[in-house]
mmCIF file of C-alpha atoms in Angstrom:
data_model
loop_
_atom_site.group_PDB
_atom_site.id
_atom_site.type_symbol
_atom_site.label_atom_id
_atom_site.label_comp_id
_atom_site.label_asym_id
_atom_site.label_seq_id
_atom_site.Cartn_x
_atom_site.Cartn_y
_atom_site.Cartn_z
ATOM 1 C CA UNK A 1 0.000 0.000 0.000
ATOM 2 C CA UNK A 2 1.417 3.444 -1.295
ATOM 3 C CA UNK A 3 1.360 6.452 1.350
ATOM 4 C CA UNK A 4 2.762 6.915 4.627
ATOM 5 C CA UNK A 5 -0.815 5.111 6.398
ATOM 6 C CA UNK A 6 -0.679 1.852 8.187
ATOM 7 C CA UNK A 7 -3.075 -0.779 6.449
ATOM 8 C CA UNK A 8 -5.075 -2.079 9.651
ATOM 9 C CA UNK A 9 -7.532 0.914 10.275
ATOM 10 C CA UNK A 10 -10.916 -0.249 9.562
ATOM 11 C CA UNK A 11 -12.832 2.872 8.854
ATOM 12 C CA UNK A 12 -15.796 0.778 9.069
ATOM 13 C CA UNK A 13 -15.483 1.326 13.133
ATOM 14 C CA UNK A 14 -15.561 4.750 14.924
ATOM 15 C CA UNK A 15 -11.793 5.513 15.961
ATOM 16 C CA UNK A 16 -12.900 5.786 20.102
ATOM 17 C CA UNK A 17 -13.973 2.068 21.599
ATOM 18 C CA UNK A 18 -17.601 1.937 21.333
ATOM 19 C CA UNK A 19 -18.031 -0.748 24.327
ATOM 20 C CA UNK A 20 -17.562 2.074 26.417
ATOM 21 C CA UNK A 21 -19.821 5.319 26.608
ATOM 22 C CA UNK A 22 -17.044 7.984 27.114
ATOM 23 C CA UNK A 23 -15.508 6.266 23.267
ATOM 24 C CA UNK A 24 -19.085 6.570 22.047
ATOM 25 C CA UNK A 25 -19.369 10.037 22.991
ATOM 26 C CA UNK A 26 -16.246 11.606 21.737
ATOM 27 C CA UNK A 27 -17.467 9.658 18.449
ATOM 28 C CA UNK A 28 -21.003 11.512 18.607
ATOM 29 C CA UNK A 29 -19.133 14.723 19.544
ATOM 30 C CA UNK A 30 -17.508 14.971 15.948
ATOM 31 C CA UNK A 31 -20.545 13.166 14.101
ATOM 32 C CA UNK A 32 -22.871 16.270 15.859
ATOM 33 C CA UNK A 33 -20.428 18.962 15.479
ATOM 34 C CA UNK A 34 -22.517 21.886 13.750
ATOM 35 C CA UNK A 35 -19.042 23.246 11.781
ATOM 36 C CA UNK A 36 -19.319 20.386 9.314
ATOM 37 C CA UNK A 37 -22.237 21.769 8.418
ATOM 38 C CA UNK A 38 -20.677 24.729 6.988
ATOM 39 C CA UNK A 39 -17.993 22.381 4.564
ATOM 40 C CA UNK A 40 -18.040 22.695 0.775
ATOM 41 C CA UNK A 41 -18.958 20.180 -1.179
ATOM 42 C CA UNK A 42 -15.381 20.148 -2.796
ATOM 43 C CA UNK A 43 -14.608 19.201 1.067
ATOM 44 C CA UNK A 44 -17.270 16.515 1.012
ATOM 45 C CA UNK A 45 -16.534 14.552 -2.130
ATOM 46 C CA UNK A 46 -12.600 14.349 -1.052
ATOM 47 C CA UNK A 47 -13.376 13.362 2.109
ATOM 48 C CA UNK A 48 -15.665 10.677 0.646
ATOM 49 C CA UNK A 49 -12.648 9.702 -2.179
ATOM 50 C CA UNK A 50 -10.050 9.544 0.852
ATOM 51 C CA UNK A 51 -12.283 7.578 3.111
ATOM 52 C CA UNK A 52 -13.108 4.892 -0.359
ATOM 53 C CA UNK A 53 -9.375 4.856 -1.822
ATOM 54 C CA UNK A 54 -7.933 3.963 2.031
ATOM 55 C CA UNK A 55 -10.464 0.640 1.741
ATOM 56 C CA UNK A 56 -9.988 0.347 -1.680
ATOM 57 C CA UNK A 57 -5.940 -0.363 -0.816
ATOM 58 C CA UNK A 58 -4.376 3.633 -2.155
ATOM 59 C CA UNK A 59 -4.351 6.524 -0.156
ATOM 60 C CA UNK A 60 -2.346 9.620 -1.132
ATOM 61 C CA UNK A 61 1.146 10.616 -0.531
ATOM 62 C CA UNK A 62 1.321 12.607 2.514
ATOM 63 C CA UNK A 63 -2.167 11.679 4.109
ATOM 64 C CA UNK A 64 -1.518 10.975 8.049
ATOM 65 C CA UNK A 65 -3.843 9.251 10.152
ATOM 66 C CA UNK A 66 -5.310 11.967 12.013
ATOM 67 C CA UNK A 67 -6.212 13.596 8.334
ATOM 68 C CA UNK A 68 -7.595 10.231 7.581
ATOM 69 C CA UNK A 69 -9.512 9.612 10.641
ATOM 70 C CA UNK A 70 -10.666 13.161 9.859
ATOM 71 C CA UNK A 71 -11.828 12.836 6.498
ATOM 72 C CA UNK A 72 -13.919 9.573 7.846
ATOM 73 C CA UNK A 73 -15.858 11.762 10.139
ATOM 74 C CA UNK A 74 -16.565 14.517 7.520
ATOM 75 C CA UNK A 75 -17.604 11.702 5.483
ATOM 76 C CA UNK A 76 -19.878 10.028 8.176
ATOM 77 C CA UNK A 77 -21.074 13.447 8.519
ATOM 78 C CA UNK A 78 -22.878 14.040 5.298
ATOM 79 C CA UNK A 79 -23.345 10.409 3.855
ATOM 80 C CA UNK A 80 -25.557 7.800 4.799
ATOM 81 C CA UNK A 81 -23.884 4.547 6.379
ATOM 82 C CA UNK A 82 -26.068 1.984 4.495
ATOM 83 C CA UNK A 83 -27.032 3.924 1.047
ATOM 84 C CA UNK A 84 -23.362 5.846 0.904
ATOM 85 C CA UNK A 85 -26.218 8.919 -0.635
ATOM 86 C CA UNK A 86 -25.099 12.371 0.409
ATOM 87 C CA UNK A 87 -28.108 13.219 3.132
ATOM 88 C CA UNK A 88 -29.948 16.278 2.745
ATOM 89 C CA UNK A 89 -28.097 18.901 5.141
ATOM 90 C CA UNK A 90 -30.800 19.699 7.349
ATOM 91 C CA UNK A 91 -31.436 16.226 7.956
ATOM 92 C CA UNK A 92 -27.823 15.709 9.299
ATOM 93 C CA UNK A 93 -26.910 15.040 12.489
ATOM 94 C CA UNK A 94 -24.165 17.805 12.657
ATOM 95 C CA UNK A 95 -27.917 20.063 11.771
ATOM 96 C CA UNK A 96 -29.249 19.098 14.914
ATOM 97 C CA UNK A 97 -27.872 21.608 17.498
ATOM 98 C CA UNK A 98 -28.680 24.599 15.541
ATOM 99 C CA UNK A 99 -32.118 23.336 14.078
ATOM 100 C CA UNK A 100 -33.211 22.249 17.427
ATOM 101 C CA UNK A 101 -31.936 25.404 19.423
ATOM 102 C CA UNK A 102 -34.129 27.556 17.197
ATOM 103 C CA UNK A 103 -37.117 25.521 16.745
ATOM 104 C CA UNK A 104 -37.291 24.417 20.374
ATOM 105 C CA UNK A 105 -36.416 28.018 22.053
ATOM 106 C CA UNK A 106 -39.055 29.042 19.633
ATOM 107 C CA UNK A 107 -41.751 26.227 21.359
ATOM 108 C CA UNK A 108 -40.609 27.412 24.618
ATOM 109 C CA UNK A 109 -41.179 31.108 24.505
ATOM 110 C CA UNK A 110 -44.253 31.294 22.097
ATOM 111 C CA UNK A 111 -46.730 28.544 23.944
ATOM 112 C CA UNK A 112 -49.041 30.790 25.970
ATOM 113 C CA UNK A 113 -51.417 31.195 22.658
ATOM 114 C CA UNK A 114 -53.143 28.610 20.591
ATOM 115 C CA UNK A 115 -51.900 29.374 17.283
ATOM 116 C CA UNK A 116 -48.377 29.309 18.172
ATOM 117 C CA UNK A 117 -48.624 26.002 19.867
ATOM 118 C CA UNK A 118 -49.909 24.366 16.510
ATOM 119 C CA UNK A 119 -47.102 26.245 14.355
ATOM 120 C CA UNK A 120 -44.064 25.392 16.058
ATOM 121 C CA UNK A 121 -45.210 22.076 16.898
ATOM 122 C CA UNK A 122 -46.179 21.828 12.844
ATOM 123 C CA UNK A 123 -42.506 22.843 12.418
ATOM 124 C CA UNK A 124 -40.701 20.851 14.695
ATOM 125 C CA UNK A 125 -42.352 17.627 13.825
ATOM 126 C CA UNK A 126 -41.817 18.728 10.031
ATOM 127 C CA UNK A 127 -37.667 18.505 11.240
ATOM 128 C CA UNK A 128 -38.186 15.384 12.528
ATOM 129 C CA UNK A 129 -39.453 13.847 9.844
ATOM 130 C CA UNK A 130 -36.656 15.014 7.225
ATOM 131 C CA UNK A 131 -34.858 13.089 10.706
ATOM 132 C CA UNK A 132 -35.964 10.383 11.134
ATOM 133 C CA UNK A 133 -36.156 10.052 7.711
ATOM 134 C CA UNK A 134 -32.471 10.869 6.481
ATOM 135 C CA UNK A 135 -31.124 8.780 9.760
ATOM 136 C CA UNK A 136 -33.558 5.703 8.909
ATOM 137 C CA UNK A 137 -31.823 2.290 9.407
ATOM 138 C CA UNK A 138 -31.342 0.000 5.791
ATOM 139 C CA UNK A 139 -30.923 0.760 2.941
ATOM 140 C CA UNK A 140 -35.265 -0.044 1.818
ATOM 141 C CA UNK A 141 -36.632 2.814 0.099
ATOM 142 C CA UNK A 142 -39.894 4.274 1.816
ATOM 143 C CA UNK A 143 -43.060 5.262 0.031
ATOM 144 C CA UNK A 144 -44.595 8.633 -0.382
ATOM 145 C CA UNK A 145 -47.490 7.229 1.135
ATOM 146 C CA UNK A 146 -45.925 6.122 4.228
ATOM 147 C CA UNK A 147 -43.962 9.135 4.796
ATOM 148 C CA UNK A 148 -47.134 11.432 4.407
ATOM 149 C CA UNK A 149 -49.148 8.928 7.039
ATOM 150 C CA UNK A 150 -45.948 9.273 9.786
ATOM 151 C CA UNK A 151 -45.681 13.012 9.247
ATOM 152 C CA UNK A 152 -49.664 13.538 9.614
ATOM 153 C CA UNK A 153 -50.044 10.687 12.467
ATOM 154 C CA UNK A 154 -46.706 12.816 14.637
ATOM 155 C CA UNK A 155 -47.438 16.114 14.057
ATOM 156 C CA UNK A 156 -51.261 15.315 14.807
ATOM 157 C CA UNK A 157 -50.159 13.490 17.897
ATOM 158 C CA UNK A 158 -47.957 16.614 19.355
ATOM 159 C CA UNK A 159 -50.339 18.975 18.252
ATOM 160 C CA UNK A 160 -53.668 17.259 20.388
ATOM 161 C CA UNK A 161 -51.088 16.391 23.024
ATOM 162 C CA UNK A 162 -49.536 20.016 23.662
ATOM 163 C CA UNK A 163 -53.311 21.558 23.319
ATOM 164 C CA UNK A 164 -54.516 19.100 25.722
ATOM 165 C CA UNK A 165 -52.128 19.294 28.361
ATOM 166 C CA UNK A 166 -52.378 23.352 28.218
ATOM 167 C CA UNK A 167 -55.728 23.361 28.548
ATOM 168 C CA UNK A 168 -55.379 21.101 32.074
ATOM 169 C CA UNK A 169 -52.651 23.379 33.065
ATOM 170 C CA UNK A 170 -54.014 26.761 32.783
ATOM 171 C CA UNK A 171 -55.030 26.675 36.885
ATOM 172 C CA UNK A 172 -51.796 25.467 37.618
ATOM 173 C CA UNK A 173 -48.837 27.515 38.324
ATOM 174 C CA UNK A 174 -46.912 29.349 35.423
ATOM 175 C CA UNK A 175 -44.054 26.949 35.406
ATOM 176 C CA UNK A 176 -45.920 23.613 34.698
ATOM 177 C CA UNK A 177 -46.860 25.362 31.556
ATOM 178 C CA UNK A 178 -43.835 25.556 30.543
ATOM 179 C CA UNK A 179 -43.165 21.725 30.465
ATOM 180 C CA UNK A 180 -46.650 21.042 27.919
ATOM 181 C CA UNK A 181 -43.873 21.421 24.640
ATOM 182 C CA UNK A 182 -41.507 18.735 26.402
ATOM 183 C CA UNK A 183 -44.376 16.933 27.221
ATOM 184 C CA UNK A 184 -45.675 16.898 23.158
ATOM 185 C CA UNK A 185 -42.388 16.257 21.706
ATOM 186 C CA UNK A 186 -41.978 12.994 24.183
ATOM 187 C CA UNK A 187 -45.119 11.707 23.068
ATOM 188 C CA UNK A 188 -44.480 13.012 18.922
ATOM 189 C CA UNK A 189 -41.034 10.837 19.454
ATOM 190 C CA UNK A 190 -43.057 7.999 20.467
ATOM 191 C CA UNK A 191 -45.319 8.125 17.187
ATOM 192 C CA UNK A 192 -43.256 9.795 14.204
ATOM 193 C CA UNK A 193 -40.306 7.795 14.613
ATOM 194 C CA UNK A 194 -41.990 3.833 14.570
ATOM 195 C CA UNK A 195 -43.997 5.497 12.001
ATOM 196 C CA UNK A 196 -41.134 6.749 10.201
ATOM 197 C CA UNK A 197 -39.831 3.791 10.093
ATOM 198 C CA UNK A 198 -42.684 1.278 9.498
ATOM 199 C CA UNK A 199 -41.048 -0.509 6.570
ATOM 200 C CA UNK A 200 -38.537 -1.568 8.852
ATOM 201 C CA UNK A 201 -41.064 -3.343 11.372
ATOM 202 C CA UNK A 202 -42.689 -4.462 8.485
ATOM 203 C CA UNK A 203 -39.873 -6.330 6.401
ATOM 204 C CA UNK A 204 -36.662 -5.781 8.826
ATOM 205 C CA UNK A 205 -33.492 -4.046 8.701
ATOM 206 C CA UNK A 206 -29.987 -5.763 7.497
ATOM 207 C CA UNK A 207 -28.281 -7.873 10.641
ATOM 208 C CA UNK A 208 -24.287 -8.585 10.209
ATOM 209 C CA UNK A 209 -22.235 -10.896 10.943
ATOM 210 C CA UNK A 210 -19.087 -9.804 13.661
ATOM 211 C CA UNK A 211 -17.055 -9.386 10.366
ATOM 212 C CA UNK A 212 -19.945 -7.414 8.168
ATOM 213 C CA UNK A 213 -21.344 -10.128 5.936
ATOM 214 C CA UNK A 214 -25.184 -9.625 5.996
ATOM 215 C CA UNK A 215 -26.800 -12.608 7.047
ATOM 216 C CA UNK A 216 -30.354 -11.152 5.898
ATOM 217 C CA UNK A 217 -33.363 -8.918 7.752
ATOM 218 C CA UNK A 218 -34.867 -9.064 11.251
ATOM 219 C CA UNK A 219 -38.258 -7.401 12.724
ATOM 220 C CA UNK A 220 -36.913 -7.888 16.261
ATOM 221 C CA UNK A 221 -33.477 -5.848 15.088
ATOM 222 C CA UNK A 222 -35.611 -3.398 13.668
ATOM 223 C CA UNK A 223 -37.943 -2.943 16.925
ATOM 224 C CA UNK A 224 -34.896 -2.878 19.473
ATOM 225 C CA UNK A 225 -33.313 -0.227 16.945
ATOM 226 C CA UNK A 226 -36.404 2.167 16.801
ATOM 227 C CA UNK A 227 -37.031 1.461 20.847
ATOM 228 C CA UNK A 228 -33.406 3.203 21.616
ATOM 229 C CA UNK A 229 -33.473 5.605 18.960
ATOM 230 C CA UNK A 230 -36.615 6.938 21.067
ATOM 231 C CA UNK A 231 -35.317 6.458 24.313
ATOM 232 C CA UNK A 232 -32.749 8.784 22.753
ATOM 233 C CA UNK A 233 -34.569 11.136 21.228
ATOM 234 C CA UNK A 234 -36.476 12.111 24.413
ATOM 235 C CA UNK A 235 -33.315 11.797 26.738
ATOM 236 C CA UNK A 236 -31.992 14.552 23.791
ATOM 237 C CA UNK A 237 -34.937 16.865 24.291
ATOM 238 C CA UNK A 238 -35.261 16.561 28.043
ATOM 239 C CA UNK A 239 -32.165 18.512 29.557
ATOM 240 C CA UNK A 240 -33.371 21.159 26.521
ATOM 241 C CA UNK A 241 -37.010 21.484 27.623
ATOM 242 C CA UNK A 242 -36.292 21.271 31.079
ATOM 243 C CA UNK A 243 -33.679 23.365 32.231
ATOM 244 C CA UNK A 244 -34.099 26.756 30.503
ATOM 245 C CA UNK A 245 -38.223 26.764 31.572
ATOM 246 C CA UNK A 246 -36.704 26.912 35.042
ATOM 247 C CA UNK A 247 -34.103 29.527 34.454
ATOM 248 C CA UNK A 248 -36.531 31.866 32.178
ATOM 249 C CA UNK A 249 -39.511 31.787 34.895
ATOM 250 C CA UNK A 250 -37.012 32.903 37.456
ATOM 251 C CA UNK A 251 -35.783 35.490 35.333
ATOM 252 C CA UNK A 252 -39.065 36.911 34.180
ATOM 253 C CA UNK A 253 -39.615 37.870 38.106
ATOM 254 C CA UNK A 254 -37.067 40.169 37.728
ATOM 255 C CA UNK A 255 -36.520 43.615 36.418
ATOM 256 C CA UNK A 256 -34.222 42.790 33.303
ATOM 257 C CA UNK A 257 -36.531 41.010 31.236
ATOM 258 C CA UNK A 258 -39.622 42.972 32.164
ATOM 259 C CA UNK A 259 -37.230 46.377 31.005
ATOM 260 C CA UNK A 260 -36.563 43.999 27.533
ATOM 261 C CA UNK A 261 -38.902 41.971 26.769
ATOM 262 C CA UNK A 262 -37.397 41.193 23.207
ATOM 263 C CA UNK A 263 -34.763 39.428 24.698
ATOM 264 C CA UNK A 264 -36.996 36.786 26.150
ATOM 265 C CA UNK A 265 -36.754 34.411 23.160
ATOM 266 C CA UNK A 266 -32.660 34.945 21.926
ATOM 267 C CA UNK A 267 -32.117 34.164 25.771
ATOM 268 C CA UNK A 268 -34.138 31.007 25.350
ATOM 269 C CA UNK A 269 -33.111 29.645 22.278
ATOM 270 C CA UNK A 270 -29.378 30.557 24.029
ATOM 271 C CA UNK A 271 -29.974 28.331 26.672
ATOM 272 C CA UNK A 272 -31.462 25.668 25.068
ATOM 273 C CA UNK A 273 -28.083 25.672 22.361
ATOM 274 C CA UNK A 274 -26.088 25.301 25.505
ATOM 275 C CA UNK A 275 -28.187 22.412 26.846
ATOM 276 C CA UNK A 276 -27.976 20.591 23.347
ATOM 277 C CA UNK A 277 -24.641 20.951 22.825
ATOM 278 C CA UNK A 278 -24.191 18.458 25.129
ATOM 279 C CA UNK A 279 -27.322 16.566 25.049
ATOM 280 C CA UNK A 280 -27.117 15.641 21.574
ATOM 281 C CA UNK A 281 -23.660 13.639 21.526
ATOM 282 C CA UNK A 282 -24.531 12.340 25.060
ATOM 283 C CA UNK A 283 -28.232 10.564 24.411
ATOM 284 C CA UNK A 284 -27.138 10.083 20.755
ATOM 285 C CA UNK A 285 -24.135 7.866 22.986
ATOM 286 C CA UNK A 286 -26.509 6.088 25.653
ATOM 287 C CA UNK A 287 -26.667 2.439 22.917
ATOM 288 C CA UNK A 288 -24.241 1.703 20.633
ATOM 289 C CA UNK A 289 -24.626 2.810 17.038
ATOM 290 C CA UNK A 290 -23.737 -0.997 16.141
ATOM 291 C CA UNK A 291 -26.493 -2.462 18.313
ATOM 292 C CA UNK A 292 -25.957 -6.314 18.971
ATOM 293 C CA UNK A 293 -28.714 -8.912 19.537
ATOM 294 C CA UNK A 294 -28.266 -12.785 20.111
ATOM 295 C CA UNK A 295 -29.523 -15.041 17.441
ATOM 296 C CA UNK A 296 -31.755 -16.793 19.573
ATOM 297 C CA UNK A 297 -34.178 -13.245 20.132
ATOM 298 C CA UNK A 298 -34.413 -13.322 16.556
ATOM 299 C CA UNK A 299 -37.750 -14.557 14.748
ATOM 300 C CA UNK A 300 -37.529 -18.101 13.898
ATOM 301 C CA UNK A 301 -37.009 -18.049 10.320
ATOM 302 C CA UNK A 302 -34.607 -15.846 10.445
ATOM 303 C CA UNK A 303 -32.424 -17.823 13.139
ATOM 304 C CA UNK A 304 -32.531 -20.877 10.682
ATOM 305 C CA UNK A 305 -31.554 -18.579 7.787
ATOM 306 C CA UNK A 306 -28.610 -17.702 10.194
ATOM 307 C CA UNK A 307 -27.470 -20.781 11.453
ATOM 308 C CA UNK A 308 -27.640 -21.961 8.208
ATOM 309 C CA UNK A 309 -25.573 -19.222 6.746
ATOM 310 C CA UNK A 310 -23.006 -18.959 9.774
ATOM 311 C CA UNK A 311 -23.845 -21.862 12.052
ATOM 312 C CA UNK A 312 -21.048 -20.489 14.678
ATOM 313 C CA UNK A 313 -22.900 -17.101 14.457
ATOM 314 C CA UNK A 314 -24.432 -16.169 18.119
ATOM 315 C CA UNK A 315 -24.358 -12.552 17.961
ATOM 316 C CA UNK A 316 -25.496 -10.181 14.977
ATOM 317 C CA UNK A 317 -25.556 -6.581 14.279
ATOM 318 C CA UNK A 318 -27.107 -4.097 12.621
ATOM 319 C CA UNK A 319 -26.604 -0.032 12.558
ATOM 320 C CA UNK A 320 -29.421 1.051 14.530
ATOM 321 C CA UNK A 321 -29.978 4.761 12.883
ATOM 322 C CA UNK A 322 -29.801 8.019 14.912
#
């Protein structure tokens, strides 16, 4: 092999152990980190050609391992891990501090009135699906049809939840208020993503073997996938939703905000940046991305098409989306 690069790095594998959660949160701190967002797409395509000559066997003169290891993440950053299609860029997960600090200070500040309640929960569950969608599991395409009925079915289910839960709070003290849009996106996360993702209850995602030959497609891989991707997902929003309610209502008592009340919602969308800048990489890091399952959990046919594939096989995998 040409270049100065020893031949044993499998970029197939974060660099950082992922057994552990610290090495699978310094992995999710470079796949989050909002600056790729602002790459070139001249960046992009030689990160990708870096990243595919290295496991094709050439890598250029010069290229060190940390520019490698680099290029992997940049790569990982914009292209999906089973299709290898360049993901649309708000659907990334480096897009998901800066979406989410906008669209959930947004929630936070404007939910005393009806009409704002149904807009910014139209617009966050409209992110979500772009997602859930971009970050699905597999490589199966979904229909039109099926992404219209998860989008309707979420953004229906946040929108009766948030206007329910206000109208039970409004005898209640200020505060609790405040929690209804954590409260709406919890129970959105519970509906849009499943939904999102039906084809893969439906027909399964891909399960490995430890050394990446697929072995076929599991429902029970896909259902343990899409039940941490939600834990997630509401772990993610929780220090966002929850913290900076408490800190605004204690600063709206005082005589700052009440002299500029314009800064209420920068503040807010502030604080909840600051909250998801290390929420994101830290729920994104609570299961590994590689999720494992034992043959024997898997449905029936599926552990005779394994054993008869790879009869030592007693663990598979299978990328469990974000």
């Amino acid at each position: 092999m040409a270049g100065t690069l020893p031949p044993h790095i499998d970029l197939r594998e974060p660099r950082w152990d992922q057994s552990t959660f610290a090495g699978r949160a310094r992995h999710f701190f470079m796949v989050t980190d909002p600056r790729n967002l602002l790459l070139s797409g001249a960046t992009l395509e030689e990160a990708r050609r870096l990243v595919q000559d290295y496991r094709a066997g050439k890598v250029s003169a010069g290229v060190t391992e940390d520019q490698l290891w680099r290029a992997k993440y940049i790569y990982d950053s914009a292209f999906h891990p089973d299709t290898g299609e360049k993901m649309v860029l708000v659907g990334r997960m480096s897009a998901q501090v800066p979406m989410n600090m906008t669209i959930t200070g947004c929630m936070l500040t404007f939910y005393r009135t009806t009409p704002a309640v149904l807009f910014w929960q139209w617009v966050n569950q409209s992110f979500n699906a772009i997602v859930n969608y971009t970050n699905r599991s597999g490589d199966a395409p979904i229909t039109t049809g099926q992404l219209g009925t998860a989008y309707v079915s979420a953004t229906t289910g946040a929108v009766v939840t948030a206007l329910g839960l206000k109208s039970l709070t409004k005898h209640l003290p200020p505060i609790i208020g405040r929690f209804v849009p954590f409260a709406a996106v919890a129970a959105a996360n519970c509906i849009n993503i499943p939904l999102m993702r039906q084809r893969e209850l439906k027909l399964g995602i891909p399960i490995l073997d430890e050394d990446g030959n697929r072995l076929g497609e599991s429902r029970a891989a896909a259902r343990q996938a899409i039940a941490q991707v939600v834990v997630s997902r509401i772990g993610m929003a929780a220090p966002a939703m929850a913290i900076p309610p408490v800190i605004m209502n204690a600063l709206e008592k005082r005589a700052f905000l009440k002299r500029y009340p314009w800064m209420n919602a920068p503040l807010q969308v502030g604080l909840v940046g600051l909250c998801l800048v290390f929420a994101t990489p830290l729920c994104c890091a609570l299961f590994p991305q590689k999720s494992s399952m034992r043959v024997s959990r898997l449905e029936p046919e599926v552990q005779a098409r394994v054993r008869e594939k790879s009869p030592r096989t007693e663990i598979v995998y299978f990328n469990k989306g974000l």
